[in-house]
Structure formats: C-alpha cells, structure tokens
C-alpha cells in the first residue's frame, strides 16, 4: 500500500511538473549574436533558464556561402504556436527555424539589410529591408511554393511588419505612415501589394518607426507601433492613433510586446546609441519599471512566445 501511494505521489508530481512546464511563460530574445528563448522565471530582474538557442553559424542547413548574411540579428517572432521561429539579420538574411530540431527549413536573402519579418499564411514570407542594388527601402515577398521566388515593393524606410489576417492586410510601419496593404496574386503567380489604408505619422513627431506588434483581443487597440521615445496605439474601431499614447523618457525604443494576460514590456535604447541589456515593463498609466536583464547581452527585440 505504501509503494502504491508513493507511485501516485511521484506520478502526481511528474504530472504537475509537466503542466507547469507546458504553461510556463517564455520570452524570445533577439540579441546581436543569436536568437534564444528564456523562461520568464520568478525573479523580478533576471530571466529564468535558457531553453533554446539558435545561430546560423551552428546550423548546417544554412549554406556556407550564406553564413555571412547571418552575423548579427535584427528581429525574430514565434510562428505556428511557437513551434517555429522566424527571424532576420542585419546582413539581409532571413530564416524559418524548426524549434524542436534547431534547424532552418527555409531561408533567403532580401538585400543588404533586413529589419523585420512576417509570415503571410504558411507559404509567403514578408521581409522589410534594403535593396542590394538601389539601397532603397523595400518590402520583399518570398513565395515558398515557388522556390522562394522574390518580389520587391519600394517604400520609404519600412521597418515593422504585421500580417492582419482578420482584415487581410499587411501593415507596414514606414517613415511617414502606417500602411495597410492588400496582397494579390495574378494568374501567373506574380504578386502585387497595394496600399489600401494609410494612417499618417508626419504630424505626430514620432521619428522613424522600428517595430509593430498586435495587441491582445481583450484590449481596445489592435496594434502597437514603437517609435522614437514613445509607443503609439491604434484603435481597432476608428483605425486612428490613440492620443493618450505612452511616452517613454528614453531616446529610443527598439520593441514593445504585450500578451493576453496583460503583461507587457519594451526594449529600450540607451542615450549613447547602444542597445539596452534590460527589458522594462509597462505599469499602470505611463509608469515603467525594470523587468528582466541578461548580463553582457544587447537585446534588440523581445517577444512573448504564445
């Protein structure tokens, strides 16, 4: 009887541990040297254990001729429920990485620099970056069904991207506007990207935009746009900027993310131009407090893995 109770106790402990692991909050971190995932942890200032890490230098799937396009990383997002990680590098590379295998299943190069990435359905990769010939700002579309065929569309200085599947719009955070773009494909399979909805940024004194993220469905906003020294929120009913947007008392903000439980944080940029090694969380109103840090790391982006 004693052994039976002991077995039940062990079984219950294992089940609880599995349950806790399954629902543990994880944060995807983009640093200059790699892309990694950390447990949120219980500490108010440090992350928990590192559970995953990827760099192109250690992935044999990335051709050796393209390793030079994956040196420093600029963006990463969870995809397919966190089973895959999509990412970009400052040298123009992009990849879709199988999280379990730590291996890229698709990759490419958009130009000389890549800023952000977004999946449109299962087979189209959107990347904002610079064209390698003209050096103009572009949004690139890669068709995975057609051997990664590339199409480019010229913008001013596109940065943040978000695929809004409810409205079938690709939102592009540009230098002067937030543009909602309709994606079409003709009979030959060629893409077209038409600006359908434009929300001006010129009169907001916001500077150059850098990140664009969806907000939880429980809020009255659907997008957060990260720009110089502030975060702006877009109302999903009026499709206009919130006037009571949060202003952050730092020179620049690299990214902002919020999850369904109402937790949100941003990555700030120091006044000397270097990336911060700390996330800060958004408190009630416009107050902010220190959140998490990785010693010796420069954090460029941070995302909840949902």
Short mmCIF file of C-alpha atoms in Angstrom, two decimals:
data_model
loop_
_atom_site.label_atom_id
_atom_site.label_comp_id
_atom_site.label_asym_id
_atom_site.label_seq_id
_atom_site.Cartn_x
_atom_site.Cartn_y
_atom_site.Cartn_z
CA UNK A 1 0.00 0.00 0.00
CA UNK A 2 2.89 2.29 0.86
CA UNK A 3 4.52 1.72 -2.52
CA UNK A 4 1.24 2.38 -4.30
CA UNK A 5 0.85 5.73 -2.52
CA UNK A 6 4.44 6.58 -3.32
CA UNK A 7 3.86 5.82 -7.02
CA UNK A 8 0.75 8.00 -7.02
CA UNK A 9 2.68 10.80 -5.37
CA UNK A 10 5.51 10.55 -7.94
CA UNK A 11 3.00 10.39 -10.78
CA UNK A 12 1.17 13.46 -9.48
CA UNK A 13 4.48 15.34 -9.10
CA UNK A 14 5.53 14.50 -12.66
CA UNK A 15 2.12 15.49 -14.00
CA UNK A 16 2.25 18.81 -12.14
CA UNK A 17 5.77 19.46 -13.39
CA UNK A 18 4.68 18.73 -16.99
CA UNK A 19 1.66 21.02 -16.55
CA UNK A 20 3.83 23.81 -15.14
CA UNK A 21 6.33 23.45 -18.00
CA UNK A 22 3.56 23.46 -20.60
CA UNK A 23 2.12 26.73 -19.34
CA UNK A 24 5.40 28.41 -18.35
CA UNK A 25 5.78 31.86 -19.85
CA UNK A 26 8.66 32.05 -22.30
CA UNK A 27 10.33 35.08 -23.84
CA UNK A 28 12.01 35.07 -27.24
CA UNK A 29 15.13 37.25 -27.15
CA UNK A 30 16.95 38.70 -30.17
CA UNK A 31 20.49 39.69 -29.25
CA UNK A 32 23.28 40.77 -31.58
CA UNK A 33 24.87 37.29 -31.67
CA UNK A 34 21.96 34.83 -31.54
CA UNK A 35 18.25 34.20 -31.05
CA UNK A 36 17.26 32.45 -27.83
CA UNK A 37 14.32 31.58 -25.58
CA UNK A 38 14.27 32.04 -21.82
CA UNK A 39 11.75 31.10 -19.17
CA UNK A 40 10.24 34.18 -17.61
CA UNK A 41 11.33 32.94 -14.19
CA UNK A 42 10.27 34.15 -10.77
CA UNK A 43 12.93 36.83 -10.30
CA UNK A 44 11.82 40.41 -10.92
CA UNK A 45 15.13 41.38 -12.57
CA UNK A 46 16.61 38.27 -14.22
CA UNK A 47 15.36 35.66 -16.66
CA UNK A 48 14.93 32.01 -15.79
CA UNK A 49 16.71 29.19 -17.61
CA UNK A 50 17.65 29.43 -21.28
CA UNK A 51 15.61 26.70 -23.01
CA UNK A 52 16.56 27.27 -26.66
CA UNK A 53 19.22 28.96 -28.76
CA UNK A 54 19.94 29.29 -32.49
CA UNK A 55 22.58 30.89 -34.67
CA UNK A 56 23.25 30.34 -38.35
CA UNK A 57 26.90 29.61 -37.62
CA UNK A 58 25.85 26.41 -35.82
CA UNK A 59 23.12 25.32 -38.27
CA UNK A 60 24.40 23.04 -41.03
CA UNK A 61 21.21 23.66 -43.04
CA UNK A 62 22.29 27.23 -43.83
CA UNK A 63 24.68 27.07 -46.84
CA UNK A 64 28.22 28.13 -46.03
CA UNK A 65 28.02 30.78 -48.77
CA UNK A 66 25.16 32.47 -46.88
CA UNK A 67 26.65 32.39 -43.38
CA UNK A 68 27.92 35.93 -43.99
CA UNK A 69 24.30 37.07 -44.24
CA UNK A 70 23.57 35.84 -40.70
CA UNK A 71 26.06 37.55 -38.38
CA UNK A 72 24.01 39.94 -36.25
CA UNK A 73 20.27 39.52 -35.73
CA UNK A 74 17.59 42.19 -36.09
CA UNK A 75 14.20 40.53 -35.48
CA UNK A 76 12.51 37.25 -34.55
CA UNK A 77 8.94 36.15 -33.91
CA UNK A 78 7.28 32.90 -32.83
CA UNK A 79 5.22 31.20 -35.54
CA UNK A 80 2.88 28.17 -35.65
CA UNK A 81 2.17 28.38 -31.94
CA UNK A 82 5.84 28.69 -31.08
CA UNK A 83 6.84 25.53 -32.98
CA UNK A 84 8.83 27.65 -35.42
CA UNK A 85 10.85 30.84 -35.11
CA UNK A 86 11.04 33.30 -38.00
CA UNK A 87 13.98 35.72 -37.96
CA UNK A 88 16.02 38.30 -39.83
CA UNK A 89 19.61 39.52 -39.69
CA UNK A 90 21.22 42.90 -40.19
CA UNK A 91 23.15 41.45 -43.14
CA UNK A 92 19.98 40.73 -45.11
CA UNK A 93 19.33 37.09 -44.26
CA UNK A 94 16.03 35.59 -43.14
CA UNK A 95 15.11 32.09 -41.96
CA UNK A 96 12.28 29.91 -40.68
CA UNK A 97 13.67 27.65 -37.94
CA UNK A 98 12.12 24.46 -36.61
CA UNK A 99 12.30 24.95 -32.86
CA UNK A 100 12.48 21.26 -31.92
CA UNK A 101 15.18 20.42 -34.48
CA UNK A 102 17.01 23.77 -34.20
CA UNK A 103 17.30 23.65 -37.99
CA UNK A 104 16.19 26.12 -40.66
CA UNK A 105 13.58 24.73 -43.06
CA UNK A 106 13.63 27.80 -45.30
CA UNK A 107 15.97 30.75 -45.74
CA UNK A 108 16.91 33.51 -48.12
CA UNK A 109 18.48 36.95 -48.56
CA UNK A 110 16.46 40.10 -49.23
CA UNK A 111 19.28 42.56 -49.84
CA UNK A 112 21.97 44.30 -47.83
CA UNK A 113 19.92 44.65 -44.64
CA UNK A 114 16.75 43.13 -43.14
CA UNK A 115 14.72 44.80 -40.41
CA UNK A 116 11.60 42.73 -39.75
CA UNK A 117 9.81 39.56 -40.86
CA UNK A 118 6.23 38.30 -41.02
CA UNK A 119 4.52 35.17 -42.33
CA UNK A 120 1.51 35.57 -44.61
CA UNK A 121 -0.26 32.26 -44.29
CA UNK A 122 2.02 29.23 -44.49
CA UNK A 123 3.87 29.92 -47.73
CA UNK A 124 4.65 33.63 -48.09
CA UNK A 125 7.45 35.35 -46.21
CA UNK A 126 7.40 39.16 -45.94
CA UNK A 127 10.65 40.96 -45.05
CA UNK A 128 11.34 44.68 -44.72
CA UNK A 129 14.85 45.73 -45.68
CA UNK A 130 17.15 47.45 -48.16
CA UNK A 131 17.53 46.51 -51.80
CA UNK A 132 21.09 45.37 -52.61
CA UNK A 133 21.29 47.39 -55.85
CA UNK A 134 19.40 50.64 -55.28
CA UNK A 135 19.73 50.63 -51.46
CA UNK A 136 16.12 51.81 -51.34
CA UNK A 137 13.76 50.69 -48.59
CA UNK A 138 11.59 47.78 -49.71
CA UNK A 139 9.15 45.14 -48.58
CA UNK A 140 10.18 41.79 -50.09
CA UNK A 141 7.83 38.85 -50.59
CA UNK A 142 9.19 35.32 -50.92
CA UNK A 143 6.96 32.59 -52.34
CA UNK A 144 7.90 29.31 -50.65
CA UNK A 145 5.66 27.36 -53.05
CA UNK A 146 7.59 28.73 -55.99
CA UNK A 147 11.19 28.02 -54.92
CA UNK A 148 11.35 31.18 -52.84
CA UNK A 149 10.72 33.49 -55.79
CA UNK A 150 11.24 37.11 -54.68
CA UNK A 151 9.16 40.21 -55.37
CA UNK A 152 10.10 43.70 -54.12
CA UNK A 153 7.95 46.76 -53.42
CA UNK A 154 9.54 50.14 -52.77
CA UNK A 155 8.63 52.08 -49.61
CA UNK A 156 10.46 54.93 -47.87
CA UNK A 157 12.06 53.38 -44.79
CA UNK A 158 9.92 50.34 -43.88
CA UNK A 159 10.61 48.70 -40.53
CA UNK A 160 7.86 46.92 -38.58
CA UNK A 161 5.57 44.38 -40.30
CA UNK A 162 2.36 42.70 -39.16
CA UNK A 163 0.02 40.39 -41.11
CA UNK A 164 -3.57 41.17 -40.06
CA UNK A 165 -5.40 38.03 -41.13
CA UNK A 166 -8.79 39.33 -39.93
CA UNK A 167 -8.59 42.24 -42.37
CA UNK A 168 -6.30 40.51 -44.90
CA UNK A 169 -3.86 43.41 -44.69
CA UNK A 170 -0.10 43.54 -44.38
CA UNK A 171 0.61 46.50 -42.11
CA UNK A 172 3.90 48.27 -42.87
CA UNK A 173 5.37 50.78 -40.41
CA UNK A 174 7.17 53.26 -42.65
CA UNK A 175 8.97 56.57 -42.02
CA UNK A 176 5.91 58.74 -42.63
CA UNK A 177 2.94 56.43 -42.32
CA UNK A 178 1.45 53.16 -41.18
CA UNK A 179 0.17 51.49 -44.35
CA UNK A 180 -2.32 48.64 -44.61
CA UNK A 181 -1.51 46.81 -47.85
CA UNK A 182 -3.63 44.40 -49.87
CA UNK A 183 -1.75 41.43 -51.28
CA UNK A 184 -2.88 39.97 -54.59
CA UNK A 185 -1.53 37.37 -56.99
CA UNK A 186 -2.29 37.17 -60.74
CA UNK A 187 -2.78 34.06 -62.88
CA UNK A 188 0.95 33.73 -63.46
CA UNK A 189 1.61 33.87 -59.72
CA UNK A 190 3.10 37.37 -59.66
CA UNK A 191 2.48 39.41 -56.51
CA UNK A 192 1.09 42.92 -56.22
CA UNK A 193 0.99 44.96 -53.00
CA UNK A 194 -1.43 47.88 -52.95
CA UNK A 195 -1.67 50.43 -50.14
CA UNK A 196 -5.28 50.24 -49.00
CA UNK A 197 -5.28 52.10 -45.68
CA UNK A 198 -2.78 54.80 -44.69
CA UNK A 199 -2.53 56.34 -41.22
CA UNK A 200 -0.21 59.36 -41.23
CA UNK A 201 2.67 59.70 -38.77
CA UNK A 202 4.01 63.01 -40.06
CA UNK A 203 2.09 65.22 -37.62
CA UNK A 204 2.85 63.03 -34.59
CA UNK A 205 6.53 63.97 -34.18
CA UNK A 206 7.28 60.30 -33.77
CA UNK A 207 10.53 59.90 -35.68
CA UNK A 208 11.41 56.72 -37.51
CA UNK A 209 9.29 53.70 -36.63
CA UNK A 210 11.01 50.45 -35.73
CA UNK A 211 8.53 47.81 -34.50
CA UNK A 212 4.90 46.82 -34.96
CA UNK A 213 3.03 44.28 -32.84
CA UNK A 214 -0.55 43.04 -32.38
CA UNK A 215 -2.32 43.70 -29.11
CA UNK A 216 -4.47 41.16 -27.20
CA UNK A 217 -8.08 40.89 -28.39
CA UNK A 218 -9.30 41.92 -24.93
CA UNK A 219 -7.99 45.48 -25.37
CA UNK A 220 -9.48 48.32 -27.40
CA UNK A 221 -6.41 48.51 -29.60
CA UNK A 222 -5.06 46.14 -32.22
CA UNK A 223 -1.56 47.44 -32.99
CA UNK A 224 1.29 48.99 -31.06
CA UNK A 225 3.81 50.98 -33.08
CA UNK A 226 7.19 51.59 -31.49
CA UNK A 227 8.94 54.80 -32.45
CA UNK A 228 11.42 57.33 -31.13
CA UNK A 229 10.86 57.72 -27.40
CA UNK A 230 7.27 56.51 -27.45
CA UNK A 231 4.72 53.81 -28.15
CA UNK A 232 1.60 54.64 -30.14
CA UNK A 233 -1.55 52.53 -30.13
CA UNK A 234 -4.06 52.15 -32.95
CA UNK A 235 -7.77 51.95 -32.11
CA UNK A 236 -9.34 48.97 -33.90
CA UNK A 237 -12.73 50.69 -34.31
CA UNK A 238 -11.66 54.09 -35.60
CA UNK A 239 -8.37 52.92 -37.17
CA UNK A 240 -6.75 56.03 -35.70
CA UNK A 241 -3.84 56.65 -33.33
CA UNK A 242 -4.58 56.91 -29.65
CA UNK A 243 -3.95 60.43 -28.43
CA UNK A 244 -3.21 59.21 -24.90
CA UNK A 245 -0.26 57.17 -26.10
CA UNK A 246 2.55 56.35 -23.70
CA UNK A 247 5.68 58.46 -23.84
CA UNK A 248 8.85 56.80 -22.61
CA UNK A 249 11.59 59.00 -21.10
CA UNK A 250 14.43 57.49 -23.16
CA UNK A 251 15.97 58.34 -26.51
CA UNK A 252 14.52 55.42 -28.46
CA UNK A 253 12.61 52.19 -28.13
CA UNK A 254 13.55 49.03 -30.00
CA UNK A 255 10.44 46.93 -29.45
CA UNK A 256 7.26 46.52 -27.44
CA UNK A 257 5.23 43.37 -26.78
CA UNK A 258 2.10 42.51 -24.82
CA UNK A 259 0.49 39.14 -24.10
CA UNK A 260 -3.07 38.02 -23.43
CA UNK A 261 -2.55 38.17 -19.65
CA UNK A 262 -1.89 41.89 -19.83
CA UNK A 263 1.85 41.66 -19.26
CA UNK A 264 3.82 44.00 -21.47
CA UNK A 265 7.40 45.14 -21.78
CA UNK A 266 9.65 47.11 -24.08
CA UNK A 267 13.32 47.07 -25.05
CA UNK A 268 14.86 50.48 -24.75
CA UNK A 269 17.90 52.04 -26.34
CA UNK A 270 20.45 53.93 -24.29
CA UNK A 271 21.24 57.58 -24.98
CA UNK A 272 24.73 56.60 -26.18
CA UNK A 273 23.16 54.58 -29.02
CA UNK A 274 23.89 51.10 -27.68
CA UNK A 275 21.15 48.55 -27.12
CA UNK A 276 19.96 48.03 -23.57
CA UNK A 277 20.56 44.81 -21.68
CA UNK A 278 17.27 45.24 -19.84
CA UNK A 279 13.57 44.98 -20.60
CA UNK A 280 11.23 47.32 -18.79
CA UNK A 281 7.62 46.56 -18.05
CA UNK A 282 4.71 48.90 -18.54
CA UNK A 283 2.90 49.70 -15.31
CA UNK A 284 -0.41 51.46 -14.71
CA UNK A 285 -0.71 54.63 -16.76
CA UNK A 286 2.64 55.85 -18.04
CA UNK A 287 4.86 54.40 -15.34
CA UNK A 288 7.60 51.90 -16.17
CA UNK A 289 9.75 49.69 -14.00
CA UNK A 290 12.83 47.46 -14.51
CA UNK A 291 11.87 43.97 -15.65
CA UNK A 292 14.45 41.47 -16.92
CA UNK A 293 18.07 41.51 -17.99
CA UNK A 294 20.74 39.25 -19.48
CA UNK A 295 24.21 40.08 -18.25
CA UNK A 296 26.53 41.06 -21.09
CA UNK A 297 23.83 40.82 -23.78
CA UNK A 298 22.49 43.52 -26.09
CA UNK A 299 18.76 42.91 -26.56
CA UNK A 300 17.31 44.18 -29.84
CA UNK A 301 13.89 42.54 -29.73
CA UNK A 302 11.87 40.61 -27.16
CA UNK A 303 8.63 38.68 -27.75
CA UNK A 304 6.31 36.58 -25.67
CA UNK A 305 6.22 33.03 -27.04
CA UNK A 306 2.44 32.46 -27.20
#
